[in-house]
Amino acid sequence: MSDKQFDYYLTGEKGEYEVVIGLEVHAQVLSEAKLFSSSATKFGSEPNSQVSLVDAAMPGMLPVINKFCVEQAVKTGLGLNAKINNFSKFDRKNYFYADLPQGYQISQFKHPIVGEGKVILDMPYGTKEVGIERLHLEQDAGKSMHDQDPNHSFVDLNRSGIALMEIVSKPDLRSPSEVGEYIKKLRSIMRYLNTCDGNMEQGSLRADVNVSVRLKGSTEFGTRCEIKNVNSIKFMQQAIDYEARRQIDLIEEGKEVDQETRLFDTKKQETRSMRSKEDAHDYRYFPDPDLLPLRLEEGYVENLKKDLPELPDQKKQRLISEFNLSNYEASVIISDQAVSSYYEEVAKQSDYKLAATWLMGELFAALNKEGKEITESPVSANNLAKMINLIKDGTISGKIAKTVFEEMIKNDADPSKIVEDKGLKQTSDPKEIESIIEKILSSNQDKVEQYKSGKDKLFGFFVGQVMKEMKGKGNPQMINDILKNKLK
Amino acid sequence: MSEIYQLSLCELVEKIKSKEISCEDATQSYVDRASRSKKLNCYIEDTFDVALKKAKSQDQNFNKDQKIFGAPIAVKDLFCTKGVQTTASSKMLEGFKPEYESTVTSKLWEQGGNLLGKLNCDEYAMGSSNETSYFGNVINPYKNDKDLVPGGSSGGSASAVAANLTSATVGTDTGGSIRQPASFTGTVGLKPTYGRCSRWGIVAFASSLDQAGPMTKTVKDSALILEVISGHDHKDSTSAKKQTEPFSQKLTKDIKGLKVGIPKEYKVEGMPNEINELWNKGIEIVKSLGCETKEISLPHTKYALPTYYIIAPAEASSNLARYDGVRYGFRAEGKDLIEMYENTRAQGFGDEVKRRILIGTYVLSSGYYDAYYLKAQKVRRLIKNDFDEAFKTVDTILTPTAPSSAFEIGQNVDDPISMYLNDVFTVPVNLAGLPAISIPAGYDQKNLPLGLQLIGKSFDEQTILNNAYAIEQNLNFKPQIKDWWM
């Protein structure tokens, strides 16, 4: 980890500008049914095949809260180190659009279920704390398709009514990279908790990005613009960069930045205005009279807390403090849940430090070569653990293990068997090693002299010769120790 | 001997169960009469053929256990009825046939009721005279020389009960829409406690105020229908977690010792003398039945009407947003989505509906929410507190139902505020979520019916039913329907 400094400042004529970013992330809740109806939530089904009477807003239909979605939101809130509000309310957000059957979205305005929290990012220049303002539950809208027919738009209501968690950050982010890390962190937390699959391509994670600029050192916020519905980290980063520069240009020309909602054109890689403040919707929020306020019982939150899985940050700290992994190793391991599970399997059966080394070294190399994911690993966690234990108990050396590993990749064979069959056991007999060392030293007297008069590098030469003599099966540590002794 | 259609619901069901009358005869009797009563315009759509078929099959499958077995019942066209047109009396839903049945009407059919058809009402339940229906005005079976309104919004329902075109019905009451038309037509109308009956499948007007309720010829009938339609529904999050009660079985006219409150603020200036007299008569009657009467104060009564006309339109403006021509119902084409919305809603909704949507949108809009909607909700709390306080010392509250008898068709159409004043005695009850019943108590000088209202404690429908039953039995109000329209 380099001692880098934060350096995302954009240069204008007036000086250096800082970019201030806040994110509103919409995360689809993983649940069997929708937030207020019992329809299925599966992605990719036939259009309008997962739409109940309530979802279609037929006359006389009424919402009923899905308790599991509430649980998912609370768990996510706990994962964000946030305050859980035992009392919250649902409000109607009123506006008209063809994919919004009710003519309003049931959301939470004044009293969200989750309050303030925080998320820690690992940046190259140190850790960064990003504040969370709130998390609330709301209904997703359906999907409109305008490109299927020249004269008609089509509406698919499968998505209408699916539970969303809207996570609002404080305006604490300062660069496209921080935004990328923030999204990845949120996604990782939610995947660990199994509350959202974080699949941006499928739309289960999207974000509205709020961007403003100000001169470096200023404490006042500039006027912000909202870039709506960006569905990949790459696009978010491009959009931020473009938008920040657009705003700076305006300011430098002496113009004002208009507060407005913009869209990111992914082809042209620019943002363009969607609607101005004057055209902004007046949502006429009011508490939904079809629903009672949501009250969490005494002990509800405590119970959920008890059963929470270990979260990425906690796990990372544990790996570093208990098992001596480096910050980098720990970060890589926790970043992906599948990697983390595999790692845990190996480590708890063998050794945490060695498991990290082998995972991130040989195993990742092998996977990359084949273009495989950890879930398709040719070597099972059990066998890798066994192999590591063979190193630990001295049966083989680290070097020999590489050979064993190569064999294991072919057919996930039991490493003990490989060692047996190929006679790869290392020699750890001190007498045998000592005699070979003496032999090497005595046939290289000149070099011994040179070593004793200061050429330290020759130590490696001796080790190499001993190893060669032992056909690579010498216990390297023992060779080292005995050789050191002999050369004193 | 009474005609079948003159029997009360309870009498009819009893005679059906004792096989004195067949289900077919019962349904045929109402079908005949309703077919000759089109002038009153109570029915938007009839299901007479299907009803007769069902009645015949009921005769083949006799069921003594169903509480209203064989009873021919038409319902307000606000209840979604499976496969049967449900319009909310609006062009917006003309031709709409739900694939589902409302919880309340499901219960009627489960207990042996037989659907006669859908009854006319004010459009989207917005009105007090049934003059806003897309399907034309309903005419009150009571008449002087001019045609009179039956009240609203459940005008078609009240008229049909009064004119014996159905054995009983269910209506909905948001600000008085069951009670006021009951009062105008000399029938019994009950609005249960908010949450007593499910709202699932009822076209929503104002979610925190709407309640379904019985509209019947007698108090006992009302108790029986209430028994059938009440009960918790998990599909309605505002449904009270209470099961139904045997209201009709526990009905009694022994109300000795009951404390009846008389709210002084209901003595409204300009109220016709006859109404005051009727009210006093009611007070005398309950006293004679062994009740204690006492004057109570409901100090925030005068704010109830403006509070209602902020909250109800606000909720309605949001509830009616779904009628946009996209998924069902009426659609007028446009060159783009916005134009389609504008044309559809301009043509699909009538004037009163538009008026209330505009009011509702305004009071919820940015900059006005606090001053109007939020303020109204706070006043609503004060109105409820008034009742809670009063009910510490009384068991029921006795008031007139409406500030006048039925007025002429067309009289108030150009004066929305005058129209809204019709609800002055009924609206506070909806705001407080309490149960209330209107019973016919007498006639005015024009020989038009006048009603008295009894308001009860939360979920204490039994007490107001008993109170009403006792007065009804004592008064012996006789309907004076002359069949002038046949």
Tab-separated table of N, CA, C and O in Angstrom, chain A residues 237-320:
chain	number	residue	atom	x	y	z
A	237	GLN	N	-18.844	6.716	-12.967
A	237	GLN	CA	-17.563	7.424	-12.900
A	237	GLN	C	-17.410	8.370	-14.096
A	237	GLN	O	-16.970	9.508	-13.954
A	238	GLN	N	-17.813	7.891	-15.275
A	238	GLN	CA	-17.737	8.752	-16.460
A	238	GLN	C	-18.663	9.943	-16.306
A	238	GLN	O	-18.330	11.075	-16.634
A	239	ALA	N	-19.850	9.664	-15.808
A	239	ALA	CA	-20.854	10.718	-15.652
A	239	ALA	C	-20.374	11.790	-14.684
A	239	ALA	O	-20.539	12.984	-14.930
A	240	ILE	N	-19.767	11.341	-13.577
A	240	ILE	CA	-19.288	12.296	-12.580
A	240	ILE	C	-18.215	13.185	-13.181
A	240	ILE	O	-18.227	14.410	-13.031
A	241	ASP	N	-17.297	12.556	-13.850
A	241	ASP	CA	-16.201	13.309	-14.463
A	241	ASP	C	-16.738	14.342	-15.447
A	241	ASP	O	-16.365	15.513	-15.417
A	242	TYR	N	-17.618	13.919	-16.315
A	242	TYR	CA	-18.197	14.828	-17.304
A	242	TYR	C	-18.944	15.962	-16.618
A	242	TYR	O	-18.780	17.133	-16.927
A	243	GLU	N	-19.805	15.587	-15.687
A	243	GLU	CA	-20.680	16.564	-15.034
A	243	GLU	C	-19.884	17.584	-14.245
A	243	GLU	O	-20.179	18.785	-14.285
A	244	ALA	N	-18.841	17.114	-13.545
A	244	ALA	CA	-18.025	18.043	-12.757
A	244	ALA	C	-17.382	19.069	-13.684
A	244	ALA	O	-17.388	20.267	-13.413
A	245	ARG	N	-16.856	18.575	-14.793
A	245	ARG	CA	-16.211	19.501	-15.725
A	245	ARG	C	-17.215	20.446	-16.365
A	245	ARG	O	-16.933	21.625	-16.582
A	246	ARG	N	-18.396	19.951	-16.631
A	246	ARG	CA	-19.434	20.797	-17.210
A	246	ARG	C	-19.760	21.948	-16.262
A	246	ARG	O	-19.890	23.105	-16.676
A	247	GLN	N	-19.888	21.604	-15.002
A	247	GLN	CA	-20.220	22.620	-14.012
A	247	GLN	C	-19.088	23.626	-13.855
A	247	GLN	O	-19.323	24.834	-13.739
A	248	ILE	N	-17.871	23.114	-13.848
A	248	ILE	CA	-16.716	24.011	-13.706
A	248	ILE	C	-16.683	24.989	-14.884
A	248	ILE	O	-16.480	26.191	-14.707
A	249	ASP	N	-16.908	24.454	-16.087
A	249	ASP	CA	-16.921	25.321	-17.265
A	249	ASP	C	-17.941	26.436	-17.105
A	249	ASP	O	-17.659	27.605	-17.404
A	250	LEU	N	-19.119	26.087	-16.648
A	250	LEU	CA	-20.174	27.086	-16.460
A	250	LEU	C	-19.721	28.161	-15.474
A	250	LEU	O	-19.866	29.354	-15.724
A	251	ILE	N	-19.173	27.694	-14.359
A	251	ILE	CA	-18.755	28.638	-13.316
A	251	ILE	C	-17.670	29.562	-13.839
A	251	ILE	O	-17.677	30.773	-13.607
A	252	GLU	N	-16.727	28.988	-14.588
A	252	GLU	CA	-15.610	29.783	-15.088
A	252	GLU	C	-16.096	30.798	-16.119
A	252	GLU	O	-15.514	31.860	-16.288
A	253	GLU	N	-17.197	30.464	-16.797
A	253	GLU	CA	-17.755	31.423	-17.749
A	253	GLU	C	-18.597	32.472	-17.048
A	253	GLU	O	-19.233	33.297	-17.700
A	254	GLY	N	-18.649	32.376	-15.734
A	254	GLY	CA	-19.425	33.357	-14.972
A	254	GLY	C	-20.904	32.993	-14.906
A	254	GLY	O	-21.733	33.761	-14.424
A	255	LYS	N	-21.279	31.811	-15.382
A	255	LYS	CA	-22.700	31.423	-15.377
A	255	LYS	C	-23.024	30.658	-14.100
A	255	LYS	O	-22.146	30.203	-13.372
A	256	GLU	N	-24.330	30.523	-13.864
A	256	GLU	CA	-24.780	29.761	-12.706
A	256	GLU	C	-25.034	28.310	-13.116
A	256	GLU	O	-25.458	28.051	-14.234
A	257	VAL	N	-24.818	27.414	-12.172
A	257	VAL	CA	-25.207	26.024	-12.407
A	257	VAL	C	-26.678	25.908	-12.010
A	257	VAL	O	-27.052	26.273	-10.897
A	258	ASP	N	-27.521	25.480	-12.963
A	258	ASP	CA	-28.936	25.316	-12.635
A	258	ASP	C	-29.154	24.013	-11.897
A	258	ASP	O	-28.594	22.975	-12.278
A	259	GLN	N	-29.986	24.064	-10.858
A	259	GLN	CA	-30.288	22.813	-10.171
A	259	GLN	C	-31.256	22.038	-11.056
A	259	GLN	O	-32.345	22.504	-11.341
A	260	GLU	N	-30.848	20.890	-11.528
A	260	GLU	CA	-31.725	20.151	-12.416
A	260	GLU	C	-31.416	18.658	-12.358
A	260	GLU	O	-30.424	18.229	-11.783
A	261	THR	N	-32.323	17.915	-12.995
A	261	THR	CA	-32.157	16.470	-13.085
A	261	THR	C	-31.628	16.159	-14.473
A	261	THR	O	-32.153	16.673	-15.465
A	262	ARG	N	-30.592	15.322	-14.522
A	262	ARG	CA	-29.971	15.031	-15.802
A	262	ARG	C	-29.890	13.522	-16.028
A	262	ARG	O	-30.016	12.721	-15.098
A	263	LEU	N	-29.698	13.161	-17.278
A	263	LEU	CA	-29.501	11.757	-17.629
A	263	LEU	C	-28.117	11.591	-18.219
A	263	LEU	O	-27.596	12.520	-18.835
A	264	PHE	N	-27.535	10.406	-18.041
A	264	PHE	CA	-26.226	10.155	-18.635
A	264	PHE	C	-26.406	9.391	-19.931
A	264	PHE	O	-26.972	8.299	-19.962
A	265	ASP	N	-25.938	9.983	-21.017
A	265	ASP	CA	-25.986	9.314	-22.326
A	265	ASP	C	-24.733	8.452	-22.437
A	265	ASP	O	-23.629	8.964	-22.579
A	266	THR	N	-24.929	7.133	-22.372
A	266	THR	CA	-23.761	6.253	-22.303
A	266	THR	C	-22.986	6.202	-23.626
A	266	THR	O	-21.798	5.923	-23.646
A	267	LYS	N	-23.685	6.512	-24.732
A	267	LYS	CA	-22.969	6.471	-26.026
A	267	LYS	C	-22.110	7.715	-26.189
A	267	LYS	O	-20.941	7.650	-26.529
A	268	LYS	N	-22.739	8.871	-25.928
A	268	LYS	CA	-21.997	10.119	-26.102
A	268	LYS	C	-21.121	10.433	-24.900
A	268	LYS	O	-20.305	11.352	-24.941
A	269	GLN	N	-21.358	9.704	-23.818
A	269	GLN	CA	-20.630	9.933	-22.563
A	269	GLN	C	-20.773	11.358	-22.073
A	269	GLN	O	-19.806	11.982	-21.634
A	270	GLU	N	-21.998	11.861	-22.166
A	270	GLU	CA	-22.251	13.165	-21.563
A	270	GLU	C	-23.591	13.146	-20.848
A	270	GLU	O	-24.441	12.309	-21.105
A	271	THR	N	-23.733	14.141	-19.953
A	271	THR	CA	-25.016	14.242	-19.269
A	271	THR	C	-25.841	15.285	-20.006
A	271	THR	O	-25.303	16.224	-20.590
A	272	ARG	N	-27.168	15.072	-19.998
A	272	ARG	CA	-28.008	16.118	-20.559
A	272	ARG	C	-29.241	16.310	-19.675
A	272	ARG	O	-29.654	15.414	-18.943
A	273	SER	N	-29.794	17.500	-19.804
A	273	SER	CA	-30.877	17.879	-18.916
A	273	SER	C	-32.136	17.069	-19.153
A	273	SER	O	-32.514	16.802	-20.285
A	274	MET	N	-32.763	16.635	-18.059
A	274	MET	CA	-34.016	15.880	-18.172
A	274	MET	C	-35.171	16.802	-17.836
A	274	MET	O	-36.172	16.880	-18.507
A	275	ARG	N	-35.049	17.482	-16.716
A	275	ARG	CA	-36.041	18.493	-16.380
A	275	ARG	C	-35.424	19.499	-15.407
A	275	ARG	O	-34.547	19.183	-14.642
A	276	SER	N	-35.957	20.704	-15.467
A	276	SER	CA	-35.414	21.770	-14.617
A	276	SER	C	-36.173	21.803	-13.305
A	276	SER	O	-37.167	21.113	-13.126
A	277	LYS	N	-35.734	22.648	-12.416
A	277	LYS	CA	-36.358	22.758	-11.103
A	277	LYS	C	-37.822	23.160	-11.236
A	277	LYS	O	-38.676	22.697	-10.491
A	278	GLU	N	-38.111	24.014	-12.232
A	278	GLU	CA	-39.495	24.474	-12.406
A	278	GLU	C	-40.405	23.339	-12.818
A	278	GLU	O	-41.566	23.291	-12.462
A	279	ASP	N	-39.843	22.432	-13.645
A	279	ASP	CA	-40.653	21.307	-14.087
A	279	ASP	C	-40.620	20.159	-13.099
A	279	ASP	O	-41.208	19.114	-13.346
A	280	ALA	N	-39.923	20.361	-12.024
A	280	ALA	CA	-39.783	19.273	-11.056
A	280	ALA	C	-41.155	18.872	-10.525
A	280	ALA	O	-42.037	19.694	-10.349
A	281	HIS	N	-41.286	17.586	-10.280
A	281	HIS	CA	-42.549	17.089	-9.740
A	281	HIS	C	-42.785	17.620	-8.341
A	281	HIS	O	-41.860	17.750	-7.555
A	282	ASP	N	-44.041	17.905	-8.015
A	282	ASP	CA	-44.427	18.169	-6.642
A	282	ASP	C	-45.073	16.858	-6.198
A	282	ASP	O	-46.163	16.532	-6.662
A	283	TYR	N	-44.380	16.093	-5.381
A	283	TYR	CA	-44.861	14.761	-5.073
A	283	TYR	C	-46.015	14.707	-4.082
A	283	TYR	O	-46.593	13.662	-3.862
A	284	ARG	N	-46.326	15.813	-3.458
A	284	ARG	CA	-47.484	15.873	-2.556
A	284	ARG	C	-47.485	14.698	-1.568
A	284	ARG	O	-48.495	14.024	-1.369
A	285	TYR	N	-46.328	14.478	-0.957
A	285	TYR	CA	-46.216	13.383	0.013
A	285	TYR	C	-47.260	13.504	1.122
A	285	TYR	O	-47.455	14.580	1.679
A	286	PHE	N	-47.912	12.386	1.453
A	286	PHE	CA	-48.738	12.354	2.661
A	286	PHE	C	-48.763	10.911	3.144
A	286	PHE	O	-48.556	9.977	2.348
A	287	PRO	N	-49.002	10.681	4.435
A	287	PRO	CA	-48.948	9.311	4.956
A	287	PRO	C	-50.002	8.439	4.277
A	287	PRO	O	-51.148	8.859	4.127
A	288	ASP	N	-49.610	7.241	3.861
A	288	ASP	CA	-50.544	6.362	3.174
A	288	ASP	C	-51.648	5.904	4.124
A	288	ASP	O	-51.386	5.204	5.095
A	289	PRO	N	-52.908	6.306	3.854
A	289	PRO	CA	-53.986	5.952	4.778
A	289	PRO	C	-54.413	4.484	4.696
A	289	PRO	O	-55.265	4.050	5.465
A	290	ASP	N	-53.836	3.724	3.761
A	290	ASP	CA	-54.175	2.296	3.689
A	290	ASP	C	-53.256	1.447	4.556
A	290	ASP	O	-53.432	0.228	4.631
A	291	LEU	N	-52.260	2.069	5.161
A	291	LEU	CA	-51.290	1.314	5.946
A	291	LEU	C	-51.138	1.879	7.340
A	291	LEU	O	-51.168	3.094	7.533
A	292	LEU	N	-50.938	0.989	8.301
A	292	LEU	CA	-50.657	1.440	9.655
A	292	LEU	C	-49.183	1.801	9.753
A	292	LEU	O	-48.374	1.311	8.975
A	293	PRO	N	-48.818	2.656	10.734
A	293	PRO	CA	-47.390	2.917	10.949
A	293	PRO	C	-46.698	1.597	11.287
A	293	PRO	O	-47.305	0.681	11.833
A	294	LEU	N	-45.404	1.512	10.932
A	294	LEU	CA	-44.649	0.299	11.175
A	294	LEU	C	-43.974	0.395	12.519
A	294	LEU	O	-43.172	1.286	12.763
A	295	ARG	N	-44.324	-0.517	13.412
A	295	ARG	CA	-43.700	-0.507	14.727
A	295	ARG	C	-42.957	-1.824	14.927
A	295	ARG	O	-43.524	-2.890	14.773
A	296	LEU	N	-41.673	-1.712	15.240
A	296	LEU	CA	-40.876	-2.909	15.508
A	296	LEU	C	-40.960	-3.215	16.994
A	296	LEU	O	-40.745	-2.348	17.828
A	297	GLU	N	-41.293	-4.457	17.264
A	297	GLU	CA	-41.462	-4.855	18.665
A	297	GLU	C	-40.171	-4.810	19.445
A	297	GLU	O	-39.090	-4.934	18.862
A	298	GLU	N	-40.326	-4.710	20.756
A	298	GLU	CA	-39.197	-4.824	21.662
A	298	GLU	C	-38.420	-6.099	21.348
A	298	GLU	O	-38.991	-7.171	21.268
A	299	GLY	N	-37.122	-5.980	21.147
A	299	GLY	CA	-36.321	-7.192	20.942
A	299	GLY	C	-36.202	-7.632	19.498
A	299	GLY	O	-35.379	-8.503	19.173
A	300	TYR	N	-36.992	-7.053	18.606
A	300	TYR	CA	-36.959	-7.451	17.192
A	300	TYR	C	-35.578	-7.222	16.603
A	300	TYR	O	-34.987	-8.105	15.971
A	301	VAL	N	-35.070	-6.002	16.825
A	301	VAL	CA	-33.771	-5.657	16.256
A	301	VAL	C	-32.657	-6.489	16.907
A	301	VAL	O	-31.766	-7.001	16.228
A	302	GLU	N	-32.752	-6.641	18.225
A	302	GLU	CA	-31.735	-7.431	18.933
A	302	GLU	C	-31.654	-8.846	18.399
A	302	GLU	O	-30.578	-9.394	18.201
A	303	ASN	N	-32.812	-9.427	18.169
A	303	ASN	CA	-32.862	-10.786	17.626
A	303	ASN	C	-32.197	-10.899	16.271
A	303	ASN	O	-31.467	-11.840	15.995
A	304	LEU	N	-32.461	-9.928	15.421
A	304	LEU	CA	-31.854	-9.947	14.093
A	304	LEU	C	-30.339	-9.781	14.207
A	304	LEU	O	-29.573	-10.421	13.499
A	305	LYS	N	-29.942	-8.906	15.119
A	305	LYS	CA	-28.508	-8.645	15.311
A	305	LYS	C	-27.771	-9.930	15.663
A	305	LYS	O	-26.688	-10.210	15.170
A	306	LYS	N	-28.417	-10.709	16.540
A	306	LYS	CA	-27.782	-11.948	17.007
A	306	LYS	C	-27.466	-12.877	15.849
A	306	LYS	O	-26.432	-13.539	15.833
A	307	ASP	N	-28.375	-12.951	14.889
A	307	ASP	CA	-28.213	-13.919	13.814
A	307	ASP	C	-27.499	-13.374	12.584
A	307	ASP	O	-27.421	-14.051	11.565
A	308	LEU	N	-27.001	-12.154	12.650
A	308	LEU	CA	-26.310	-11.590	11.486
A	308	LEU	C	-25.020	-12.351	11.213
A	308	LEU	O	-24.290	-12.675	12.141
A	309	PRO	N	-24.719	-12.607	9.953
A	309	PRO	CA	-23.425	-13.213	9.641
A	309	PRO	C	-22.325	-12.179	9.871
A	309	PRO	O	-22.608	-10.995	10.001
A	310	GLU	N	-21.075	-12.622	9.929
A	310	GLU	CA	-19.966	-11.701	10.110
A	310	GLU	C	-19.890	-10.811	8.872
A	310	GLU	O	-19.913	-11.299	7.745
A	311	LEU	N	-19.821	-9.514	9.102
A	311	LEU	CA	-19.809	-8.583	7.989
A	311	LEU	C	-18.405	-8.398	7.435
A	311	LEU	O	-17.421	-8.642	8.144
A	312	PRO	N	-18.282	-7.931	6.200
A	312	PRO	CA	-16.965	-7.827	5.568
A	312	PRO	C	-15.924	-7.088	6.410
A	312	PRO	O	-14.804	-7.571	6.566
A	313	ASP	N	-16.278	-5.932	6.945
A	313	ASP	CA	-15.288	-5.166	7.714
A	313	ASP	C	-14.825	-5.903	8.959
A	313	ASP	O	-13.639	-5.913	9.293
A	314	GLN	N	-15.813	-6.547	9.632
A	314	GLN	CA	-15.460	-7.289	10.850
A	314	GLN	C	-14.510	-8.434	10.504
A	314	GLN	O	-13.529	-8.682	11.189
A	315	LYS	N	-14.862	-9.112	9.425
A	315	LYS	CA	-14.059	-10.255	9.004
A	315	LYS	C	-12.645	-9.800	8.671
A	315	LYS	O	-11.671	-10.426	9.051
A	316	LYS	N	-12.575	-8.687	7.962
A	316	LYS	CA	-11.277	-8.172	7.570
A	316	LYS	C	-10.412	-7.883	8.792
A	316	LYS	O	-9.250	-8.275	8.846
A	317	GLN	N	-10.992	-7.207	9.755
A	317	GLN	CA	-10.243	-6.895	10.979
A	317	GLN	C	-9.768	-8.156	11.660
A	317	GLN	O	-8.631	-8.238	12.133
A	318	ARG	N	-10.650	-9.133	11.676
A	318	ARG	CA	-10.306	-10.402	12.343
A	318	ARG	C	-9.163	-11.083	11.620
A	318	ARG	O	-8.211	-11.569	12.238
A	319	LEU	N	-9.220	-11.097	10.295
A	319	LEU	CA	-8.151	-11.743	9.528
A	319	LEU	C	-6.807	-11.054	9.773
A	319	LEU	O	-5.772	-11.680	9.875
A	320	ILE	N	-6.857	-9.737	9.878
A	320	ILE	CA	-5.630	-8.981	10.097
A	320	ILE	C	-5.106	-9.174	11.522
A	320	ILE	O	-3.941	-9.492	11.731
